Coordinates of C-alpha atoms in Angstrom, one line a residue:
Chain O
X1 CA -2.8 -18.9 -25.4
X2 CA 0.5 -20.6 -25.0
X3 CA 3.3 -19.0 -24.7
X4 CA 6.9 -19.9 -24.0
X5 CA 9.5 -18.0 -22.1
X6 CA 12.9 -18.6 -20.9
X7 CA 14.3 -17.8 -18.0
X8 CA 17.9 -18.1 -16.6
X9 CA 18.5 -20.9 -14.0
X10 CA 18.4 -20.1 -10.6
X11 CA 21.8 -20.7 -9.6
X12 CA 21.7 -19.4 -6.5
X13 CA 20.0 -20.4 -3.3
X14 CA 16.3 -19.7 -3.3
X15 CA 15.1 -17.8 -0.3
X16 CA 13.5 -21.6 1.2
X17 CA 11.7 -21.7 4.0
X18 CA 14.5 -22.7 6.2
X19 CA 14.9 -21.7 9.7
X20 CA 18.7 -21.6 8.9
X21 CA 19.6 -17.5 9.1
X22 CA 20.8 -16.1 5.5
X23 CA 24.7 -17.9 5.0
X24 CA 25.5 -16.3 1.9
X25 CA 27.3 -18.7 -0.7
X26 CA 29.9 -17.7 -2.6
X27 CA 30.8 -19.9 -5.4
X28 CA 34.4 -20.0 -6.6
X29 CA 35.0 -21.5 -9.6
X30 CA 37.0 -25.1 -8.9
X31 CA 39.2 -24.7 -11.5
X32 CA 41.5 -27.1 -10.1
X33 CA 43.5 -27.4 -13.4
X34 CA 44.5 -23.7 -12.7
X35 CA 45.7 -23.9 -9.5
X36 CA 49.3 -24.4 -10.3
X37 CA 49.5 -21.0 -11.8
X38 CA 50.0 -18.1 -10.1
X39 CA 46.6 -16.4 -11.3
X40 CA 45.5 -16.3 -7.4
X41 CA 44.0 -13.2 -8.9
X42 CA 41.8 -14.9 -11.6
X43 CA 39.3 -16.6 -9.2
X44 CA 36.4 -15.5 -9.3
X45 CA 33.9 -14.4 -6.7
X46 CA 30.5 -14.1 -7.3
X47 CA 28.5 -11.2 -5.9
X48 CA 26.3 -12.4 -3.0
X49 CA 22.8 -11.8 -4.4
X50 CA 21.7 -10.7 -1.1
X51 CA 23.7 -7.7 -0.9
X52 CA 21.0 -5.5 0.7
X53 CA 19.4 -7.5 2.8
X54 CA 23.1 -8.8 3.8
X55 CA 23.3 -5.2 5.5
X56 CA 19.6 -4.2 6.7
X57 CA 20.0 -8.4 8.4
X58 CA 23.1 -6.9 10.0
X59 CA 21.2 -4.0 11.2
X60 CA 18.5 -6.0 12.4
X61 CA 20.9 -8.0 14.3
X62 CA 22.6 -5.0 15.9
X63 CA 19.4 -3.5 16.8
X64 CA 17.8 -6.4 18.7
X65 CA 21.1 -6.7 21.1
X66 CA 20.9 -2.8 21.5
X67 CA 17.1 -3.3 22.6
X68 CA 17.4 -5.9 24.3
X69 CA 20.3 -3.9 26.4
X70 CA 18.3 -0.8 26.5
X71 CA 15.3 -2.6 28.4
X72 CA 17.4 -4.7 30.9
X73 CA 18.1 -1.1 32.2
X74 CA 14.5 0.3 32.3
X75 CA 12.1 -1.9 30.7
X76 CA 8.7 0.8 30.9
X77 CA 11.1 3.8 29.5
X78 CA 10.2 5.3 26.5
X79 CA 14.0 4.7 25.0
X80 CA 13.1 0.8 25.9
X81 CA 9.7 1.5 23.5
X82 CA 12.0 3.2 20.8
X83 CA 14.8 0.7 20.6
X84 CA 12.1 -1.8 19.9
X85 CA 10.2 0.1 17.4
X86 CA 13.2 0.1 15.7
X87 CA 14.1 -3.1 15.9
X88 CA 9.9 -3.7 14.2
X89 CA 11.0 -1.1 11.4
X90 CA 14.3 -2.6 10.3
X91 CA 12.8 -6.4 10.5
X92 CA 10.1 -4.8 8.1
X93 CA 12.7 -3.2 5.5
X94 CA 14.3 -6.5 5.8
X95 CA 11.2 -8.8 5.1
X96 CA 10.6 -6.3 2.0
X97 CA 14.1 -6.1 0.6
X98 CA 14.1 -10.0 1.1
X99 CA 10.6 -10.4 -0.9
X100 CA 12.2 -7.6 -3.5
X101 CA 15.2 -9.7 -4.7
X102 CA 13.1 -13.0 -4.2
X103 CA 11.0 -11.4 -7.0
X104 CA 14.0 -9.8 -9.3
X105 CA 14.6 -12.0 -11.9
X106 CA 17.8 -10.3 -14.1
X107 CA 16.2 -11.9 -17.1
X108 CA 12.7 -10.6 -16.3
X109 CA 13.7 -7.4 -15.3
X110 CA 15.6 -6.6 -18.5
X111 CA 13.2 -8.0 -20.5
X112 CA 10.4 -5.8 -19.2
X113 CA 12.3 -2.9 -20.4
X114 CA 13.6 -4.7 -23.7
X115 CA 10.6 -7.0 -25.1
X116 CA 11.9 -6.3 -28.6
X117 CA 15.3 -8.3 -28.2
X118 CA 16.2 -11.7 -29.4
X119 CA 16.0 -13.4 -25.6
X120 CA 12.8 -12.3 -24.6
X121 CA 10.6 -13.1 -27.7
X122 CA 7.9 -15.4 -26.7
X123 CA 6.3 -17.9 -29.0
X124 CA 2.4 -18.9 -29.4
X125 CA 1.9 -21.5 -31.6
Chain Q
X1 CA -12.1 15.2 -18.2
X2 CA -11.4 18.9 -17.6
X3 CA -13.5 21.3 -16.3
X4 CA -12.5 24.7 -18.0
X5 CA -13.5 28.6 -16.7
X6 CA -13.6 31.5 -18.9
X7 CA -12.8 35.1 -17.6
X8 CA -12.8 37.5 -19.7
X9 CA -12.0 41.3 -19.2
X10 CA -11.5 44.4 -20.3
X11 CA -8.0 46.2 -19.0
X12 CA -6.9 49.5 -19.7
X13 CA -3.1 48.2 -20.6
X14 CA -3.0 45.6 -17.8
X15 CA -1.9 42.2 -18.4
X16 CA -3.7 39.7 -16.0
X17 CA -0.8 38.0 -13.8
X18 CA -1.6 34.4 -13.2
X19 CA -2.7 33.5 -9.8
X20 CA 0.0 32.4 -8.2
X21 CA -1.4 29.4 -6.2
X22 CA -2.5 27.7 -9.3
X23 CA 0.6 27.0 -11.1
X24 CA 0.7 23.2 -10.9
X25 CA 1.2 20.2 -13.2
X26 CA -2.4 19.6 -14.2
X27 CA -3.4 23.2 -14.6
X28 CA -3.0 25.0 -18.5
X29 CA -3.6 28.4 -19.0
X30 CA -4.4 30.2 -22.2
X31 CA -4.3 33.9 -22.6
X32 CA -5.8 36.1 -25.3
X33 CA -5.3 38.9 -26.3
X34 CA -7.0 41.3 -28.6
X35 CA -6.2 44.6 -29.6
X36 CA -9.5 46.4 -30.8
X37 CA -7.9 50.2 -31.9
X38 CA -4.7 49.9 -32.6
X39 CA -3.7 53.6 -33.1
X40 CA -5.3 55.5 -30.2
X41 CA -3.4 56.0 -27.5
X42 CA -5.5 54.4 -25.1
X43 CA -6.3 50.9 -26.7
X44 CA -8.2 49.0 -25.1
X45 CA -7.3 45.7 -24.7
X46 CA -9.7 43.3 -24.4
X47 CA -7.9 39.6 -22.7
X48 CA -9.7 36.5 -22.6
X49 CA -8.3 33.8 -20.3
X50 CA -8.9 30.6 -20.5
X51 CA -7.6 28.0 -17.4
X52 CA -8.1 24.5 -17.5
X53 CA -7.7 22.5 -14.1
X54 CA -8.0 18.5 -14.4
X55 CA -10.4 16.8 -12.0
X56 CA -9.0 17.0 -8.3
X57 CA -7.6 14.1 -6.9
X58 CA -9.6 11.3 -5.1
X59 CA -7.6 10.8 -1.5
X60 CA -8.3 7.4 -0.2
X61 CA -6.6 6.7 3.0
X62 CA -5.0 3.2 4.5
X63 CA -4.3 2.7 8.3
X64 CA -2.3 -0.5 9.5
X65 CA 0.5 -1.0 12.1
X66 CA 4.1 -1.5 10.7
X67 CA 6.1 0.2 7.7
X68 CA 4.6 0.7 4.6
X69 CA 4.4 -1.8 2.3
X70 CA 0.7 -2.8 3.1
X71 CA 2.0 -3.8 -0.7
X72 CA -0.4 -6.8 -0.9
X73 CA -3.5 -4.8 -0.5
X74 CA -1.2 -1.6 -2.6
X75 CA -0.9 -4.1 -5.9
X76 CA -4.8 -5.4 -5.4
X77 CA -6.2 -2.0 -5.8
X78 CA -3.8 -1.0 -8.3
X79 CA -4.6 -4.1 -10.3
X80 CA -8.2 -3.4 -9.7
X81 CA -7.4 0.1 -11.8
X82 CA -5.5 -1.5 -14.1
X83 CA -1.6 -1.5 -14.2
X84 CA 1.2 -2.2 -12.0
X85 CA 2.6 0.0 -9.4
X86 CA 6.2 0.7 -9.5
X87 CA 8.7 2.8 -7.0
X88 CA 9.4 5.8 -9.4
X89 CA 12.2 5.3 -11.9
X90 CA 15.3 7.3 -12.1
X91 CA 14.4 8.2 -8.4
X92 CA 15.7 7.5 -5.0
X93 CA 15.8 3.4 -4.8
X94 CA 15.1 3.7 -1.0
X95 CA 11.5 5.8 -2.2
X96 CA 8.2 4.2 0.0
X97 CA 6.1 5.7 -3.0
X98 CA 4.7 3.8 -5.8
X99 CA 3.3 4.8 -8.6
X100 CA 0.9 3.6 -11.5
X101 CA -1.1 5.2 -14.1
X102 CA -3.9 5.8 -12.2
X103 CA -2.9 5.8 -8.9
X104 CA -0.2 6.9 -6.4
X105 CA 0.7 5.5 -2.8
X106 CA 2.5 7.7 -0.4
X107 CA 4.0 6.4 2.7
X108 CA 3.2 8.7 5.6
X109 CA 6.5 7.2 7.3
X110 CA 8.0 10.2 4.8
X111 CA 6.3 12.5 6.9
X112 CA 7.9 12.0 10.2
X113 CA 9.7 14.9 11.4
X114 CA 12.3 12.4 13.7
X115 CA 14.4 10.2 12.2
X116 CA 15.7 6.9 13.9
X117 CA 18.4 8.7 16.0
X118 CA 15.9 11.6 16.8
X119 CA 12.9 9.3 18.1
X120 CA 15.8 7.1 20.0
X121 CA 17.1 10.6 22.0
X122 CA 13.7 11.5 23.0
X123 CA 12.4 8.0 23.6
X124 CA 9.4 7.9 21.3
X125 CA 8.9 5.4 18.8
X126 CA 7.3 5.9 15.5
X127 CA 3.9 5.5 16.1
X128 CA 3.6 8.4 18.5
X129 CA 2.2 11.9 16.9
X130 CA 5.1 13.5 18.3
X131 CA 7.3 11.9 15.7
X132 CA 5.2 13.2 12.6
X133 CA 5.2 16.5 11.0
X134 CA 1.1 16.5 10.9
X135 CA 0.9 20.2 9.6
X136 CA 3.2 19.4 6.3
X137 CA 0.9 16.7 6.0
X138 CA -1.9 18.5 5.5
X139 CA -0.4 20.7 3.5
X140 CA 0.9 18.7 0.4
X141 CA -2.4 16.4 0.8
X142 CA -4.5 19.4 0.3
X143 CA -2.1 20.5 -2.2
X144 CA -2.3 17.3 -4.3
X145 CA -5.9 17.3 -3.9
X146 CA -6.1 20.6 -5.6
X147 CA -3.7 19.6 -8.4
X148 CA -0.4 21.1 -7.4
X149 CA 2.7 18.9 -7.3
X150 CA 4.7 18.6 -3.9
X151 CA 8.0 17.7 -3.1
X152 CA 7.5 15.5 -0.4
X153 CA 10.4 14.4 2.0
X154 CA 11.7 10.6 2.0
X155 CA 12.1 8.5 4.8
X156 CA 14.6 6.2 4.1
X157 CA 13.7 2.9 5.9
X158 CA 17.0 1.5 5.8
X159 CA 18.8 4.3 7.0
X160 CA 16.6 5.6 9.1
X161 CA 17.1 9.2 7.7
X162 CA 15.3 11.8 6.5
X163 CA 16.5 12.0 2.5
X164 CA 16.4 15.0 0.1
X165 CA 12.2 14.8 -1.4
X166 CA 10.9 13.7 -4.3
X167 CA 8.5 15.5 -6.8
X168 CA 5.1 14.0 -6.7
X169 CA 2.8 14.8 -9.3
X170 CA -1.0 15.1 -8.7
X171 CA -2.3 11.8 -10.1
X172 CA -6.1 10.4 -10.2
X173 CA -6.2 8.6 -7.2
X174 CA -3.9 9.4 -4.5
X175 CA -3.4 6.6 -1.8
X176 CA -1.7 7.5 1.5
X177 CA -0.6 4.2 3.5
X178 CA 0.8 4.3 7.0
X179 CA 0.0 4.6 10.7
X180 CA -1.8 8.1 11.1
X181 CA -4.0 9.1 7.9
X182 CA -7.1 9.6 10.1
X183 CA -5.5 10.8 13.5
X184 CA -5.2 14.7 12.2
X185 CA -8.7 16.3 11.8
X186 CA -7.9 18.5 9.0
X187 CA -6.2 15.4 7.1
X188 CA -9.3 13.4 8.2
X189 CA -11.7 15.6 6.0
X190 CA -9.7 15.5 3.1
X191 CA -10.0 11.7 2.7
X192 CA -12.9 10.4 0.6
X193 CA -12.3 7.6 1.9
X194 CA -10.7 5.6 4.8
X195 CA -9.5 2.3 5.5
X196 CA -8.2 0.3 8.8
X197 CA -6.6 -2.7 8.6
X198 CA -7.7 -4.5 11.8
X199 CA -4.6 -7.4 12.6
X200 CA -5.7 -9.1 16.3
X201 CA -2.9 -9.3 18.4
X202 CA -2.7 -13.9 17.7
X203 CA -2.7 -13.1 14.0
X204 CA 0.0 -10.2 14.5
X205 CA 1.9 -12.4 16.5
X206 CA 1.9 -15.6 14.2
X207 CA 2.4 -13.3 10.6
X208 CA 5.5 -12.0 12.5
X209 CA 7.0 -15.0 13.7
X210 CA 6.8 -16.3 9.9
X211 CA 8.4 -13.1 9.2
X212 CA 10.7 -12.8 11.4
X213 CA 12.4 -16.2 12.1
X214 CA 14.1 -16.5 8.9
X215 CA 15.9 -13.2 10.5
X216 CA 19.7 -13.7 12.0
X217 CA 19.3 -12.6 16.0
X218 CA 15.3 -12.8 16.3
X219 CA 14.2 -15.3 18.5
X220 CA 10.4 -15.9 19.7
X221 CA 11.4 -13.9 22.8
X222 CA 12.8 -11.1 21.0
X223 CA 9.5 -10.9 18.3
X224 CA 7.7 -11.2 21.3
X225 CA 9.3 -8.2 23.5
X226 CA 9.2 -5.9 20.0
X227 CA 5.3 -6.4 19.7
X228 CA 4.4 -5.9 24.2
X229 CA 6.8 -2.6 24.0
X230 CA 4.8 -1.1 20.7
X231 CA 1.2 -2.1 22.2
X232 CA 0.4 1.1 24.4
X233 CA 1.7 3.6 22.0
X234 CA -0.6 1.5 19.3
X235 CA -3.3 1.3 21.3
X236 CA -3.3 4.9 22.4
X237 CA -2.7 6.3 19.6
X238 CA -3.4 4.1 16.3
X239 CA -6.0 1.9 17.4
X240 CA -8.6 4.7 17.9
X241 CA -8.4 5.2 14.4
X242 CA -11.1 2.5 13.7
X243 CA -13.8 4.8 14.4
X244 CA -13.3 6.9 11.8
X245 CA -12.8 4.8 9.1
X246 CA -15.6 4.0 6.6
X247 CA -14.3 0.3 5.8
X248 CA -12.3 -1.7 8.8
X249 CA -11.0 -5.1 7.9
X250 CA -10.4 -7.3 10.8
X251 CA -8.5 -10.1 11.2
X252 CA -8.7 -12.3 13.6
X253 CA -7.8 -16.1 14.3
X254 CA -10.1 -18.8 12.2
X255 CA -13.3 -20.6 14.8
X256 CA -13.4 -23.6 12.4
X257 CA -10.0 -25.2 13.9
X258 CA -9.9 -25.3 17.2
X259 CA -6.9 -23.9 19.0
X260 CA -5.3 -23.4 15.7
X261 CA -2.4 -20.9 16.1
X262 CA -0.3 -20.9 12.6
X263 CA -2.2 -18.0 11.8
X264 CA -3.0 -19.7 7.8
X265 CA -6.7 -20.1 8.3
X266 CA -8.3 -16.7 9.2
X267 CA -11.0 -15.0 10.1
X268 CA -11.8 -12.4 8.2
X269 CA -14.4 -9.2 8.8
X270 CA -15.2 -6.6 6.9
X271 CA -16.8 -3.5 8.7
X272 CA -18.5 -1.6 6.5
X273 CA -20.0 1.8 7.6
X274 CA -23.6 2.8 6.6
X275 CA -24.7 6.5 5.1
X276 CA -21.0 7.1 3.5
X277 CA -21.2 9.1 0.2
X278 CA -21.2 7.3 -3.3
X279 CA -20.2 3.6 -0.9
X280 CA -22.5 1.0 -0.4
X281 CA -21.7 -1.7 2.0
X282 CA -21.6 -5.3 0.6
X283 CA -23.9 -7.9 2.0
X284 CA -25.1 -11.3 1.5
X285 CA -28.9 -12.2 0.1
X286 CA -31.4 -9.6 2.3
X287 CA -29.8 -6.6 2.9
X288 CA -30.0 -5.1 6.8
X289 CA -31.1 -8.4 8.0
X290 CA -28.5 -11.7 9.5
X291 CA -27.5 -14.2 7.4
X292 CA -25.4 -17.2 8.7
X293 CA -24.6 -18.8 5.4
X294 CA -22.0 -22.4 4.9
X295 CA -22.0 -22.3 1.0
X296 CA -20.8 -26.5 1.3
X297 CA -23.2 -28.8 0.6
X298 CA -25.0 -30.4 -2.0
X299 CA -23.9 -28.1 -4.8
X300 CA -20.7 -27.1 -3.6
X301 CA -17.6 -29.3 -2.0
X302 CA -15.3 -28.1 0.3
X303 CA -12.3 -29.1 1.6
X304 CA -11.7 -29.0 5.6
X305 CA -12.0 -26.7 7.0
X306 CA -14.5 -25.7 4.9
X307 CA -16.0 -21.8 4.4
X308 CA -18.6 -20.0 6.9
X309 CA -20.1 -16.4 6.2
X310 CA -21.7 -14.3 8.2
X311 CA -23.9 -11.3 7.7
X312 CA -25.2 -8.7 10.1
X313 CA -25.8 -5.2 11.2
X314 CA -24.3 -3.9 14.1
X315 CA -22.6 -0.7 15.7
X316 CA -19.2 0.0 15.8
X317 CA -17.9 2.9 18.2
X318 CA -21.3 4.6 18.0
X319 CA -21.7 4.7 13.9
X320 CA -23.9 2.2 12.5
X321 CA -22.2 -1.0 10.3
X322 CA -22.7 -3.5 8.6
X323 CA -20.5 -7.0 8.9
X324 CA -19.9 -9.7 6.2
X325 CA -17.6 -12.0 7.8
X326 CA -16.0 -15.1 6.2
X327 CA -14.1 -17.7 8.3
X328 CA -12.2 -20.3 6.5
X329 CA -10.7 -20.4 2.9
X330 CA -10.8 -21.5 -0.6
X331 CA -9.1 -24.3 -2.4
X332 CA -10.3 -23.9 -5.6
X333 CA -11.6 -21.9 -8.4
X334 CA -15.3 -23.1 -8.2
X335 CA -16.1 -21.9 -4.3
X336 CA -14.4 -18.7 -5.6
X337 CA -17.1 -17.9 -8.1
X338 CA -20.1 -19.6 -5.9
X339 CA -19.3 -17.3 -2.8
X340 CA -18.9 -14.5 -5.5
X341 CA -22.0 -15.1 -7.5
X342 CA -24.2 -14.9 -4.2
X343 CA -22.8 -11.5 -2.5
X344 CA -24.4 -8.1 -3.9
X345 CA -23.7 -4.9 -4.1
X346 CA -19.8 -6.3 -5.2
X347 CA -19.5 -3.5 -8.0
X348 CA -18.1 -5.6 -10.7
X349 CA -18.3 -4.9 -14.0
X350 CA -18.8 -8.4 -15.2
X351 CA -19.8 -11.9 -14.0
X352 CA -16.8 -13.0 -12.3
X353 CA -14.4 -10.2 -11.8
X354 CA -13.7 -11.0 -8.0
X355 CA -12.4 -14.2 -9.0
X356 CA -10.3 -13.1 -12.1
X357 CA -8.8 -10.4 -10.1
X358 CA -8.1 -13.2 -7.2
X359 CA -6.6 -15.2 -9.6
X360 CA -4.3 -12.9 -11.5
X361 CA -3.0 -12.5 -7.9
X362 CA -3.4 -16.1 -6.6
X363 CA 0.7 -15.7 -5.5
X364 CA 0.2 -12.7 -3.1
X365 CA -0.8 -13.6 0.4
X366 CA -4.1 -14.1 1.7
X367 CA -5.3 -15.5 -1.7
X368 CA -6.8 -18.2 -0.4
X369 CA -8.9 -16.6 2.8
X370 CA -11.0 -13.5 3.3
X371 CA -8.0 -11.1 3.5
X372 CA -7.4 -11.3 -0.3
X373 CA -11.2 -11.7 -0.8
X374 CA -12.0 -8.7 1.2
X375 CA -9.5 -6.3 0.0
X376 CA -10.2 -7.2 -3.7
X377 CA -13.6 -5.9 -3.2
X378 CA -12.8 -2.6 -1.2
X379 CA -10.8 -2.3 -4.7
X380 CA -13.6 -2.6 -6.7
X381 CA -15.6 -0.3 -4.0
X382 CA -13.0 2.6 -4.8
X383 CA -13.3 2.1 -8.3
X384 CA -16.7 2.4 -7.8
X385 CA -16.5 5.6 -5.8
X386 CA -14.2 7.1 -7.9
X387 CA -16.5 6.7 -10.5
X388 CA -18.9 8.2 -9.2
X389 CA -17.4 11.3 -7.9
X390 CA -15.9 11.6 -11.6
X391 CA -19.2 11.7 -12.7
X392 CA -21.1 13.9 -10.0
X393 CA -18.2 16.4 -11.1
X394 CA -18.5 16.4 -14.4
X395 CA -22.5 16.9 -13.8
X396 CA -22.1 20.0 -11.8
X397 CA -20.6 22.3 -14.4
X398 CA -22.8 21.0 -17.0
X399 CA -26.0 21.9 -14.7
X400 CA -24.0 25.3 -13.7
X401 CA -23.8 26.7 -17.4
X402 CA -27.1 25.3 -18.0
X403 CA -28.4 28.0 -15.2

């Protein structure tokens, strides 16, 4: 059974394998032949996609400095214990929310709640 | 299928209040009434009430370290069922719980009764019992068993707060995923059955470094420290957990590649516990006896580092077991179905349906090894219990009224 469907081009950066830390791009539209208006307010900014993660990865960050802080103190305390426990919880939230929008697809999701529209009619011939 | 009580009696001008415990979702009560002499004063009124209760819930319980979101294993058995589990719509976006048609997963992290700024003042982390409300626990469990909807709390893993609870309906199969379903006694016995997912500390330690370096501020030092301070609190009070479970899945690093330590090729053991009700343990050609069995040879080509089983019985923390162990991993369709065509007591319904399933989730981790392998067929074993249950319930009230 073949069947075709489309889906939108990923335009932005696909979560690679890269041992660079999440630098969200933002792409501003180069329309240079604009520039010499005074529209400063008509560029646009796209929406990092990573929104969520953008705030649990700054939370992860946060918590590993507090840890790490903590435990230079008293490193057999139970706060020492806590602060990384925390640190294991919020790297987990972030792995998830990461694997959660690596999964969304906005023509997917609408899709599975809209089959009967015009974009997401698939073909078998 | 419902199993339906009559009660019928006769009341001089009482009307039979419903019992109050039993007003829940799946519960439906009809009431009759009859007047049989209208005029007299003193009309008896004969009432006939009729109250339905669906079948009670199966429980099945999953232990493994780390947040909830044991997801992989959460979609196989769903899948297995039939359907896709989703986080309940309309709900709190931050809700562990996930929900298909036939099944439900609860995240016992929703049961702790410290949130993040709570366990930090008193210095206990998540995985000690102090931090979890064991007693509400019970409670809704039992109460889901019995077919009454709860409104259980939310943890909110990104928060780290305790948000307002959601309503969770009784459903067939209720999962609950997290770090203590078998350490409470009372929540132990309502289990039909228990699972423990076994990671060795080399395999813990390589999964989280592929999790974790892609993370802004982890370092191998800092993945390293998080994993040494969690151990005792694990060890003293999760670990011990293996005893009671009736399947334990162990992972542990491959011994086809020598001083391999990326963690990819594993291997994989599933501990299967003899004399549990409606579940028979899995095993390879002579049941009860030990099998070392390389299915590469003449019939079947493998790719390095090829695929080793092993079969045995042993004991496990005083209970007796039974081990089918697979070391290595697959690389194509055809060693799929071999290995599957030779292992019995699988509970498929068809020729096949270990691979299928493995297929239609050949992008979830641990498709390619024992881990997806193993946890397909503890699917299948569910269904299989389930099943059975189903049926041994829907024999008893049959054999009842036949009395």
């Amino acid at each position: 059974m073949a069947a075709v469907s489309l889906s939108t081009p990923k335009v932005f950066g696909k979560a690679t394998a890269s041992q660079e830390p999440n630098i969200l791009k933002f792409s501003i539209l180069n329309s240079a032949w604009k520039r010499g208006t005074t529209n400063q307010f008509r560029r646009m900014y796209v929406r990092p996609v990573a929104a969520a993660p953008d705030r649990i990865s700054g939370k992860v960050e946060e918590s590993i400095k507090k840890a790490q802080e903590t435990c230079s103190d008293d490193p057999v305390s139970g706060e020492c214990a806590a602060a990384w426990d925390e640190v294991e919880e919020l790297s987990a939230a972030a792995s998830h929310a990461r694997d959660r929008k690596k999964e969304s697809d906005a023509l997917e999701e609408f899709c599975k709640d809209n089959p009967e529209t015009e974009e997401c009619r698939t073909y078998d011939n | 299928m419902a199993v339906c009580t009559v009660y019928t009696a006769q009341s001089l001008n009482s009307i039979p209040t419903p019992p109050k415990t039993h007003l829940g979702f799946n519960q439906k009560q009809v009431i009759f009434y009859t007047n049989t002499k209208r005029k007299s004063p003193n009309s008896k009124r004969s009432v006939t009430e009729i109250s339905c209760s669906a079948d009670k819930t199966v429980v099945i319980g999953l232990a493994a370290d780390s947040g909830c979101g044991k997801s992989t294993f959460m979609r196989r058995l769903t899948s297995v069922f039939g359907g896709a589990a989703e986080p309940p719509k309309g709900g709190n976006p931050d809700s562990n719980t996930l929900i298909s048609d036939t099944t439900t997963v609860i995240c016992l992290d929703d049961y702790h009764s410290l949130d993040r700024t709570g366990r930090k003042e008193k210095g206990v982390t998540a995985l000690d019992p102090r931090a979890n409300n064991f007693d509400l626990m019970y409670e809704q469990v039992k109460a889901i068993k019995d077919g009454v909807a709860v409104d259980k709390p939310i943890y909110n893993h990104v928060s780290g707060l305790l948000d307002p609870p959601e309503l969770i309906k009784p459903p067939k199969i209720l999962v609950i995923e997290g770090l203590h379903p078998m350490y409470d006694a009372r929540v132990r016995d309502l289990l039909d059955f228990s699972i423990y997912l076994d990671i060795s500390n080399e395999v813990k330690f390589a999964w989280k470094i592929q999790r974790d370096m892609a993370e802004r501020g982890h370092s191998l030092e800092s993945i390293k420290a998080s994993i040494e301070a969690r151990k005792p609190d694990f060890d003293a009070y999760i670990d011990p957990q293996k005893q009671y479970a009736d399947v334990v899945i162990e992972v542990l690093p491959t011994q086809q590649i020598p001083d391999d330590n990326e963690g990819k090729v594993l291997r994989v053991r599933l501990i299967m516990k003899e004399g549990v009700k409606y579940f028979n343990p899995v095993y390879l050609f002579d049941e009860g006896s030990t099998i070392d069995w390389i299915p590469c040879g003449r019939k079947l080509t493998c790719s390095y580092p090829g695929i080793k089983f092993a079969y045995s019985p042993d004991a496990f923390y005083g209970n007796e077991v039974s081990v089918l162990e697979m070391d290595g991993q697959f690389d194509r369709l055809d060693e799929l179905i071999y290995v599957e065509s030779h292992l019995s007591n699988i509970s498929t319904k068809f020729y096949g349906e270990i691979t299928q399933q493995m297929l239609k989730h050949s992008d979830f981790p641990g498709s390619s090894n024992g881990t997806g392998l193993f946890q397909t067929i503890v699917g299948l074993k569910i269904r299989d219990l389930f099943e059975q249950i189903v049926a041994a319930r829907a024999a008893a009230p049959m054999a009842a009224s036949k009395a």
